[in-house]
Coordinates of C-alpha atoms and ligand atoms in Angstrom, one line a residue:
Chain B
M148 CA 112.1 103.2 96.8
R149 CA 108.7 103.9 95.4
K150 CA 108.3 100.3 94.1
H151 CA 109.2 99.0 97.5
Y152 CA 106.7 101.2 99.2
S153 CA 103.9 100.2 96.8
L154 CA 104.5 96.5 97.3
R155 CA 104.3 97.0 101.0
Y156 CA 101.1 99.0 100.6
F157 CA 99.5 96.4 98.2
T158 CA 100.4 93.5 100.4
G159 CA 99.1 95.3 103.5
Q160 CA 95.8 96.1 101.7
A161 CA 95.5 92.5 100.4
M162 CA 96.0 91.0 103.9
T163 CA 93.5 93.5 105.4
G164 CA 91.0 92.5 102.7
L165 CA 91.5 88.8 103.5
W166 CA 91.2 89.4 107.2
R167 CA 88.0 91.5 106.9
N168 CA 86.1 88.8 105.0
G169 CA 87.5 86.0 107.1
V170 CA 84.9 83.4 106.4
M171 CA 85.0 83.8 102.7
S172 CA 88.7 83.9 102.6
V173 CA 88.9 80.6 104.6
A174 CA 86.3 79.1 102.3
S175 CA 88.4 80.1 99.2
V176 CA 91.6 78.7 100.6
A177 CA 89.8 75.5 101.7
V178 CA 88.2 74.8 98.4
L179 CA 91.3 75.6 96.4
M180 CA 93.3 73.5 98.7
S181 CA 91.0 70.5 98.3
C182 CA 91.3 70.9 94.6
L183 CA 95.1 70.8 94.8
V184 CA 95.1 67.8 97.1
V185 CA 92.9 65.8 94.7
L186 CA 95.0 66.9 91.8
G187 CA 98.1 65.9 93.7
C188 CA 96.8 62.4 94.5
F189 CA 95.8 62.0 90.9
A190 CA 99.3 63.0 89.7
L191 CA 101.1 60.8 92.2
L192 CA 98.9 57.8 91.5
L193 CA 99.5 58.2 87.8
V194 CA 103.3 58.6 88.3
N195 CA 103.3 55.4 90.3
I196 CA 101.2 53.4 87.9
N197 CA 103.5 54.4 85.1
V198 CA 106.6 53.4 87.0
N199 CA 105.0 50.0 87.7
L200 CA 103.8 49.5 84.2
D201 CA 107.4 50.2 83.0
N202 CA 108.9 47.8 85.4
V203 CA 106.3 45.2 84.7
A204 CA 106.4 45.4 80.9
Q205 CA 110.1 44.4 80.9
L206 CA 109.7 41.5 83.3
N207 CA 108.0 38.6 81.5
Q208 CA 107.7 37.1 84.9
I209 CA 105.3 34.9 86.8
V210 CA 105.7 34.1 90.5
V211 CA 104.2 30.8 91.7
Y212 CA 103.5 30.5 95.4
C213 CA 103.4 27.0 96.9
D214 CA 101.1 25.8 99.7
Y215 CA 102.3 26.7 103.2
D216 CA 102.7 23.2 104.6
L217 CA 104.7 21.5 101.9
D218 CA 107.9 19.6 102.7
E219 CA 111.1 20.1 100.7
A220 CA 110.5 17.1 98.4
A221 CA 107.1 18.3 97.4
V222 CA 108.4 21.7 96.6
E223 CA 111.2 20.2 94.5
E224 CA 108.6 18.1 92.7
I225 CA 106.7 21.3 91.8
G226 CA 109.9 22.9 90.5
N227 CA 110.5 19.9 88.2
E228 CA 107.0 20.0 86.9
I229 CA 107.3 23.7 86.0
E230 CA 110.5 23.1 84.1
K231 CA 108.8 20.7 81.9
L232 CA 106.2 23.3 80.7
D233 CA 106.2 25.0 77.4
Y234 CA 107.3 28.6 76.8
I235 CA 109.5 28.7 79.9
D236 CA 112.8 30.4 79.8
S237 CA 114.1 30.0 83.4
V238 CA 112.8 28.9 86.8
K239 CA 114.3 30.2 90.1
H240 CA 113.4 28.7 93.4
V241 CA 113.0 31.2 96.3
S242 CA 112.8 29.4 99.6
K243 CA 110.6 30.9 102.3
E244 CA 113.7 31.8 104.4
E245 CA 115.1 33.7 101.4
A246 CA 111.8 35.4 100.9
L247 CA 111.8 36.6 104.5
E248 CA 115.3 37.9 104.0
I249 CA 114.4 39.9 100.9
M250 CA 111.4 41.3 102.6
R251 CA 113.5 42.5 105.5
E252 CA 115.9 44.2 103.2
Q253 CA 113.2 46.0 101.2
S254 CA 111.4 47.2 104.3
G255 CA 114.0 49.9 104.9
D256 CA 112.6 52.3 107.5
Y257 CA 110.0 49.9 108.5
E258 CA 112.2 47.1 109.5
E259 CA 110.8 47.0 113.0
L260 CA 107.6 45.7 111.5
Y261 CA 109.3 42.4 110.9
S262 CA 111.3 42.1 114.1
G263 CA 108.9 39.6 115.6
I264 CA 109.2 37.2 112.7
T265 CA 111.7 34.3 113.0
E266 CA 112.4 31.2 111.0
E267 CA 110.0 29.2 113.1
N268 CA 106.9 31.4 112.6
N269 CA 107.8 32.5 109.1
P270 CA 104.4 33.3 107.5
L271 CA 105.8 33.1 103.9
S272 CA 105.8 30.2 101.6
D273 CA 108.2 28.8 99.0
S274 CA 107.9 30.3 95.6
F275 CA 109.2 30.0 92.0
E276 CA 110.1 33.0 89.9
I277 CA 109.5 32.0 86.3
M278 CA 110.7 33.9 83.3
Y279 CA 108.9 33.1 80.0
K280 CA 110.1 33.6 76.5
G281 CA 108.0 36.4 74.9
T282 CA 104.8 38.4 75.0
D283 CA 102.5 36.1 73.0
E284 CA 99.3 36.6 74.8
T285 CA 97.7 33.2 74.2
K286 CA 100.9 31.4 75.3
V287 CA 101.2 33.5 78.4
F288 CA 97.5 32.8 79.3
D289 CA 98.1 29.1 78.6
L290 CA 101.1 29.0 80.9
E291 CA 99.2 30.8 83.6
A292 CA 96.3 28.3 83.5
Q293 CA 98.6 25.3 83.6
L294 CA 100.5 26.8 86.6
R295 CA 97.3 27.6 88.5
S296 CA 96.0 24.1 88.1
M297 CA 99.1 22.4 89.5
E298 CA 99.0 20.4 92.7
G299 CA 100.5 22.3 95.7
V300 CA 100.3 25.7 94.1
R301 CA 98.5 28.3 96.3
K302 CA 98.4 31.2 93.9
I303 CA 100.3 32.8 91.0
N304 CA 101.1 36.4 90.5
S305 CA 101.4 37.1 86.8
V306 CA 102.9 40.5 86.1
Y307 CA 101.2 40.3 82.7
Q308 CA 97.9 40.3 84.5
V309 CA 99.0 43.1 86.8
A310 CA 100.1 45.2 83.9
K311 CA 96.8 44.7 82.1
T312 CA 94.8 45.6 85.2
L313 CA 96.9 48.6 85.9
D314 CA 96.6 49.8 82.3
S315 CA 92.8 49.6 82.3
L316 CA 92.7 51.0 85.8
K317 CA 94.7 54.0 84.6
S318 CA 92.3 55.3 82.0
G319 CA 89.3 54.7 84.3
I320 CA 91.0 56.6 87.2
M321 CA 92.0 59.3 84.8
L322 CA 88.5 59.9 83.6
V323 CA 86.9 60.0 87.1
F324 CA 89.6 62.3 88.5
L325 CA 89.4 64.6 85.5
W326 CA 85.7 65.2 86.0
F327 CA 86.1 65.6 89.7
L328 CA 88.9 68.1 89.1
I329 CA 87.0 70.1 86.6
I330 CA 84.1 70.5 89.0
L331 CA 86.4 71.3 91.9
F332 CA 88.3 74.0 90.0
V333 CA 85.1 75.6 88.7
V334 CA 83.8 75.7 92.3
S335 CA 87.0 77.1 93.6
I336 CA 87.2 79.8 91.0
F337 CA 83.6 80.6 91.7
V338 CA 84.2 80.9 95.5
I339 CA 87.3 83.1 94.9
I340 CA 85.3 85.4 92.5
N341 CA 82.8 85.9 95.3
T342 CA 85.4 86.5 97.9
I343 CA 87.1 89.2 95.8
K344 CA 83.8 90.8 94.9
L345 CA 83.0 91.0 98.6
A346 CA 86.3 92.6 99.2
V347 CA 85.7 95.1 96.4
Y348 CA 82.3 95.8 97.8
S349 CA 83.5 96.5 101.3
R350 CA 85.9 99.1 99.8
R351 CA 83.6 100.7 97.3
S352 CA 83.8 104.2 98.9
E353 CA 87.5 104.0 99.1
I354 CA 87.7 102.9 95.4
S355 CA 85.4 105.7 94.4
V356 CA 87.6 108.3 96.0
M357 CA 90.7 106.7 94.5
R358 CA 89.2 107.1 91.1
Y359 CA 88.3 110.8 91.7
V360 CA 91.8 111.6 92.7
G361 CA 93.2 109.8 89.6
A362 CA 94.5 106.4 90.8
T363 CA 95.2 104.2 87.9
N364 CA 93.2 101.0 87.4
W365 CA 96.2 98.8 88.1
F366 CA 96.8 100.6 91.4
I367 CA 93.1 100.1 92.4
T368 CA 93.0 96.5 91.3
M369 CA 96.4 95.3 92.5
P370 CA 95.5 94.7 96.1
F371 CA 92.6 92.5 95.0
I372 CA 94.7 90.6 92.5
L373 CA 97.3 90.1 95.3
E374 CA 94.4 88.8 97.5
G375 CA 93.8 86.1 94.9
V376 CA 97.6 85.3 94.8
L377 CA 97.6 85.0 98.6
I378 CA 94.6 82.7 98.5
G379 CA 96.6 80.6 96.0
V380 CA 99.7 80.6 98.1
F381 CA 98.0 79.7 101.3
A382 CA 96.0 77.0 99.6
S383 CA 99.1 75.4 98.0
L384 CA 101.2 75.5 101.2
I385 CA 98.5 73.8 103.3
G386 CA 97.6 71.5 100.4
F387 CA 101.2 70.4 100.1
A388 CA 101.5 69.7 103.8
I389 CA 98.4 67.5 103.6
E390 CA 99.6 65.8 100.4
T391 CA 102.9 65.0 102.1
Y392 CA 101.1 63.4 105.0
I393 CA 98.8 61.4 102.8
Y394 CA 101.6 60.1 100.5
N395 CA 103.8 59.0 103.4
Y396 CA 100.9 57.2 105.0
V397 CA 100.0 55.4 101.7
H398 CA 103.7 54.7 101.1
K399 CA 104.0 53.0 104.4
M400 CA 100.9 51.0 103.8
A401 CA 102.0 50.0 100.4
L402 CA 105.4 48.7 101.7
V403 CA 103.6 46.5 104.2
D404 CA 100.7 45.2 102.1
L405 CA 101.6 45.3 98.4
Q406 CA 105.1 43.9 97.9
M407 CA 104.5 43.4 94.2
I408 CA 104.2 47.1 93.6
T409 CA 106.9 49.7 93.5
V410 CA 106.1 52.9 95.3
L411 CA 108.3 55.9 94.5
G412 CA 110.0 57.6 97.4
Y413 CA 108.5 61.0 98.2
G414 CA 111.8 62.7 98.0
K415 CA 111.9 62.4 94.2
I416 CA 108.4 63.8 93.7
A417 CA 108.2 66.4 96.4
I418 CA 109.8 69.3 94.6
P419 CA 107.9 69.1 91.3
L420 CA 104.8 68.6 93.2
F421 CA 105.4 71.6 95.4
I422 CA 106.2 73.8 92.3
G423 CA 103.1 72.5 90.6
F424 CA 100.9 73.3 93.6
I425 CA 102.2 76.9 93.9
V426 CA 101.9 77.6 90.2
I427 CA 98.4 76.1 89.8
G428 CA 97.3 77.6 93.1
V429 CA 98.5 81.1 92.2
I430 CA 97.2 81.0 88.7
T431 CA 93.8 79.9 89.9
G432 CA 93.8 82.7 92.4
I433 CA 94.7 85.2 89.8
I434 CA 92.0 83.9 87.4
G435 CA 89.4 84.3 90.2
S436 CA 90.4 87.8 91.0
M437 CA 90.7 88.9 87.4
A438 CA 87.3 87.5 86.7
S439 CA 85.7 89.5 89.5
L440 CA 87.6 92.7 88.5
R441 CA 86.7 92.5 84.8
K442 CA 84.8 95.8 85.1
Y443 CA 87.8 97.6 86.4
L444 CA 90.4 96.0 84.2
K445 CA 88.5 96.8 81.0
S446 CA 88.1 100.5 81.6
Chain H
M182 CA 90.7 126.3 79.8
I183 CA 87.4 124.5 79.6
D184 CA 85.4 124.5 76.5
F185 CA 81.9 123.0 76.0
K186 CA 80.8 123.0 72.4
H187 CA 77.2 121.9 71.6
V188 CA 77.4 119.4 74.3
K189 CA 74.5 117.0 74.7
K190 CA 74.2 114.3 77.3
Y191 CA 71.6 111.6 77.2
Y192 CA 71.4 109.0 79.9
P193 CA 70.7 105.4 78.9
N194 CA 67.1 105.7 80.1
G195 CA 66.5 108.4 77.6
T196 CA 66.7 111.5 79.9
V197 CA 68.2 114.5 78.1
A198 CA 70.3 116.0 80.9
L199 CA 72.2 118.5 78.7
D200 CA 70.7 119.8 75.6
G201 CA 73.3 121.7 73.6
V202 CA 75.6 123.5 76.0
D203 CA 78.2 126.0 74.8
L204 CA 80.4 127.4 77.6
H205 CA 84.0 128.7 77.7
I206 CA 85.8 129.1 80.9
D207 CA 89.3 130.5 81.0
D208 CA 92.2 129.6 83.3
G209 CA 91.9 131.3 86.6
E210 CA 88.1 132.1 86.4
F211 CA 85.6 131.6 89.2
V212 CA 82.2 130.4 87.9
F213 CA 79.0 129.7 89.7
I214 CA 76.7 127.2 88.0
V215 CA 73.1 127.6 89.2
G216 CA 69.7 126.3 88.2
H217 CA 66.7 124.4 89.4
S218 CA 66.8 120.8 90.5
G219 CA 67.3 118.5 87.5
A220 CA 68.6 121.3 85.3
G221 CA 71.8 119.3 84.6
K222 CA 74.4 120.9 86.9
T223 CA 75.7 117.7 88.4
T224 CA 75.7 116.2 84.9
M225 CA 78.1 119.0 83.8
T226 CA 80.5 118.1 86.7
K227 CA 80.3 114.4 85.8
L228 CA 81.3 115.3 82.2
L229 CA 84.2 117.4 83.5
L230 CA 85.4 114.5 85.7
R231 CA 84.9 112.2 82.8
E232 CA 82.7 110.0 85.0
E233 CA 80.3 110.3 82.0
A234 CA 81.2 110.8 78.4
V235 CA 79.4 113.4 76.2
S236 CA 76.7 112.0 73.9
S237 CA 77.5 114.6 71.2
G238 CA 79.5 117.8 70.8
T239 CA 83.0 118.3 72.2
L240 CA 84.4 119.0 75.6
V241 CA 88.0 120.2 75.9
V242 CA 89.8 120.7 79.2
G243 CA 93.3 122.0 78.9
N244 CA 95.0 119.7 76.4
N245 CA 92.5 117.0 76.8
N246 CA 89.6 116.3 74.4
L247 CA 87.2 114.5 76.7
A248 CA 85.2 113.2 73.8
K249 CA 88.2 111.3 72.5
I250 CA 90.3 110.5 75.6
K251 CA 91.4 106.9 76.1
N252 CA 90.3 105.0 79.1
R253 CA 93.8 104.5 80.3
E254 CA 94.5 108.3 80.1
I255 CA 91.5 109.2 82.3
P256 CA 93.2 108.7 85.7
F257 CA 96.0 111.0 84.6
Y258 CA 93.5 113.5 83.4
R259 CA 91.7 113.4 86.7
R260 CA 94.9 114.5 88.5
E261 CA 94.5 117.9 86.8
L262 CA 91.2 118.3 88.6
G263 CA 90.2 118.5 92.3
V264 CA 86.7 117.6 93.3
V265 CA 84.5 118.4 96.3
F266 CA 81.1 116.9 97.0
Q267 CA 78.2 118.0 99.1
D268 CA 78.6 114.9 101.4
F269 CA 82.4 115.3 101.9
R270 CA 83.2 111.6 101.3
L271 CA 86.0 111.4 103.9
F272 CA 87.1 108.1 105.4
P273 CA 85.8 108.0 109.0
N274 CA 88.6 105.7 110.2
K275 CA 91.4 107.9 108.8
T276 CA 92.7 111.0 110.4
V277 CA 92.6 114.4 108.7
Y278 CA 96.3 114.0 107.8
E279 CA 95.7 110.5 106.4
N280 CA 92.6 111.5 104.4
V281 CA 94.6 114.1 102.6
A282 CA 97.7 111.9 102.3
F283 CA 95.6 109.1 100.8
A284 CA 94.9 111.2 97.7
M285 CA 98.7 111.6 97.2
Q286 CA 99.6 107.9 98.0
V287 CA 97.2 106.5 95.4
V288 CA 98.9 108.5 92.6
G289 CA 102.3 107.3 93.8
T290 CA 103.7 110.4 95.4
P291 CA 106.9 109.7 97.3
R292 CA 106.5 109.6 101.1
S293 CA 108.9 112.5 101.8
M294 CA 106.8 114.7 99.5
I295 CA 103.6 113.7 101.2
K296 CA 105.1 114.5 104.6
R297 CA 106.0 118.0 103.4
R298 CA 102.9 118.8 101.4
V299 CA 100.0 117.7 103.6
P300 CA 100.7 120.1 106.5
A301 CA 101.1 122.9 104.1
I302 CA 97.8 122.2 102.3
L303 CA 96.0 121.9 105.7
S304 CA 97.3 125.3 106.7
T305 CA 95.9 126.7 103.4
V306 CA 92.5 125.6 104.5
N307 CA 93.1 126.7 108.1
L308 CA 93.2 123.3 109.6
A309 CA 96.9 123.0 110.6
D310 CA 95.9 122.2 114.2
K311 CA 93.5 119.4 113.4
L312 CA 96.0 117.0 111.7
K313 CA 95.4 114.2 114.1
C314 CA 91.6 114.5 114.4
F315 CA 89.1 112.0 112.9
P316 CA 86.3 113.4 110.8
R317 CA 83.7 112.7 113.5
E318 CA 85.5 115.1 115.8
L319 CA 85.1 117.9 113.3
S320 CA 82.2 120.2 112.4
G321 CA 80.6 120.0 108.9
G322 CA 82.4 123.1 107.8
E323 CA 85.7 121.6 109.0
Q324 CA 85.1 118.3 107.3
Q325 CA 84.4 120.1 104.0
R326 CA 87.7 121.9 104.4
V327 CA 89.4 118.6 104.8
A328 CA 87.7 117.5 101.6
L329 CA 88.9 120.7 99.9
A330 CA 92.4 120.0 101.1
R331 CA 92.2 116.6 99.6
A332 CA 91.0 118.1 96.3
L333 CA 94.1 120.3 96.4
A334 CA 96.5 117.5 97.3
N335 CA 97.7 116.7 93.8
N336 CA 98.0 120.4 92.9
P337 CA 95.2 120.4 90.3
K338 CA 94.6 123.4 88.0
I339 CA 90.8 123.2 88.3
I340 CA 88.6 122.7 91.3
V341 CA 85.1 121.4 90.8
A342 CA 82.7 121.7 93.8
D343 CA 79.2 120.3 93.5
E344 CA 77.1 122.0 96.2
P345 CA 80.0 122.2 98.6
T346 CA 77.9 124.2 101.1
G347 CA 74.7 122.1 100.8
N348 CA 75.3 120.2 104.0
I349 CA 76.6 122.9 106.3
D350 CA 75.2 125.9 108.0
P351 CA 75.3 129.4 106.5
K352 CA 78.1 130.8 108.6
M353 CA 80.4 127.9 107.8
S354 CA 79.3 128.2 104.2
I355 CA 80.8 131.7 104.0
E356 CA 84.1 130.2 105.3
I357 CA 84.2 127.6 102.6
M358 CA 83.4 130.2 99.9
N359 CA 86.1 132.5 101.2
L360 CA 88.5 129.6 101.0
L361 CA 87.5 128.9 97.4
M362 CA 88.0 132.6 96.6
K363 CA 91.4 132.5 98.2
I364 CA 92.4 129.4 96.2
N365 CA 91.1 131.1 93.1
K366 CA 93.4 134.0 93.8
L367 CA 96.3 131.5 93.9
G368 CA 95.5 130.9 90.2
K369 CA 93.2 127.9 90.1
T370 CA 90.0 127.8 88.1
I371 CA 87.0 127.3 90.4
I372 CA 83.6 125.9 89.4
V373 CA 81.0 125.9 92.1
V374 CA 77.6 124.4 91.6
T375 CA 75.1 125.8 94.1
H376 CA 71.5 126.5 95.0
E377 CA 72.2 129.3 97.4
K378 CA 71.1 132.6 96.0
N379 CA 72.5 134.7 98.8
L380 CA 76.0 133.3 98.3
V381 CA 75.9 133.9 94.6
D382 CA 74.7 137.4 95.1
Y383 CA 77.3 138.1 97.8
Y384 CA 80.4 137.1 95.8
K385 CA 79.5 138.8 92.5
Q386 CA 81.3 136.4 90.2
R387 CA 80.4 134.9 86.8
V388 CA 77.1 133.1 87.0
V389 CA 76.0 130.5 84.5
M390 CA 72.3 129.5 84.8
L391 CA 71.0 126.2 83.5
K392 CA 67.4 125.4 82.7
D393 CA 66.3 122.0 81.4
G394 CA 69.8 121.2 80.1
K395 CA 70.4 124.6 78.4
I396 CA 72.3 127.7 79.4
V397 CA 69.8 130.5 79.8
E398 CA 72.0 133.1 81.5
D399 CA 75.7 133.8 81.6
R400 CA 76.7 137.0 83.3
V401 CA 79.7 138.3 85.0
G402 CA 79.1 139.8 88.5
G403 CA 75.6 138.6 88.0
M404 CA 73.0 137.9 90.5
F405 CA 70.2 135.4 90.6
E406 CA 67.0 136.7 89.0
Ligands
LIG22 N1 72.6 108.4 86.1 C1 71.5 108.9 85.6 N2 70.7 108.1 84.8 C2 69.5 108.7 84.3 N3 69.1 109.9 84.5 C3 69.9 110.7 85.2 C4 71.1 110.3 85.8 N4 71.7 111.3 86.5 C5 70.9 112.3 86.3 N5 69.8 112.0 85.6 C6 68.7 112.9 85.1 O1 69.3 114.0 84.4 C7 68.8 115.2 84.7 C8 69.8 116.2 85.2 O2 70.3 115.7 86.4 P1 71.4 116.4 87.3 O3 71.8 115.5 88.4 O4 72.5 116.9 86.4 O5 70.6 117.7 87.8 P2 71.1 118.8 88.9 O6 71.0 120.1 88.2 O7 72.4 118.4 89.5 O8 70.0 118.7 90.0 P3 70.1 118.9 91.6 O9 70.1 120.3 91.8 O10 68.8 118.2 92.1 O11 71.3 118.2 92.0 C9 67.7 114.9 85.7 O12 66.4 114.8 85.0 C10 68.1 113.6 86.3 O13 66.9 112.8 86.7
LIG23 MG1 73.1 117.9 91.4

């Protein structure tokens, strides 16, 4: 009964505090939210890079795309040439009709995007999926060079190259994001500290009377700590909504433009991401309010 | 029981506010503390409230040795004291009832108890009919009575009043003093810091006079010089 009453009292006080210093509260939520969104993008990017790296590492695959206007004989000629090369394990011809079919299947929700495409205006070209024998770097590079210089070959997609690029990209991205994140979190803790300080200041007379009549420090500080918690909760809820929007948008783009890359469905990531947001948001809020209440918490 | 033994108090800037105070006050006593401005009267009340710690000597209140009390015990110690200030310190946006109830809420008193006790305390200070008023609707004397009711809210053994009549006119002052006498008769120890000679002379209680941080007079039924 008493616990219940206190919780209501504290939450009421915390909400009043946030409301009274509206501008600062909004600023705190906004900054912390930006932090979380950036952190979220970072995490999602990393997860996806890792998934792709895993896929790619196991593939030992090179895809060779032929020029658009080749006739069947020319394509067949290219196939024969490829089979003669060194270090090749298998070669599979994918006609442009098959390629269109595969693309349709993978598009899932976005099938309508391909509805205007028919066999006559098929924008794709014939290709060969080549599996090579191992991971000897010089041999792979050699093979890539030979394929690239063949007559009638438009471009090659080497997963080996993709993997290398992704890997170097990964550490670069990580470093930039890490610094960005550190700065953002410092700024948001700073803003939260000031918000809570302002809330304490606007209640100083109330606090002084509370101390005279014998309120304990935790009773005095609890509403302010809860204020920090609420800032964290609001920031993570809004941040999660924004993150969801961003991810779905990017996911859609990726499906259309980057068929080489696997993009995880949001369903798999949403729950851990949400929990992460709430936990980090609330902890940051608590750190901010504890820091501004040091004086009270000590004595 | 309140016991000052060789109490000295220095402020960080070097001011010696109390310079060896020995004073014993029994339960149920009524004591005036008088003295010129800067004599150290408010400092004594701050030590009693444990807003400040003694610099040397010992100060014991009831079972609490205030020189040794732990920080986390201070709030519980303060519940044994009620305090009244010259400037009332009421919340302007809370009613009389809420001002008194607040003191009980913040120490975790159950609601049902608050509902019962607040009207009873307000009738002790003759304000039973002003429950729903805001402080601005009351005279200075009435506001000070609300403050006194708040000081009584958690049923303390000791009431400390620092110039409780400093901001109100003489007629109202008598009323406040009469109330403090009445509360004293109910068994509470009362310590009143004041400048007003006529009040001290009128009530003929124990008078402790401070001068430059030392006690220079301590007489029962005493008058000002
Ligand atoms: N927080 C403080 N820091 C430094 N010096 C202080 C502080 N509080 C009081 N003093 C000094 O200590 C001395 C005693 O002050 P105190 O407030 O106890 O006097 P007082 O008897 O209550 O005076 P008054 O009648 O004017 O209220 C004064 O010289 C005062 O300037
Ligand atoms: Mg004073």
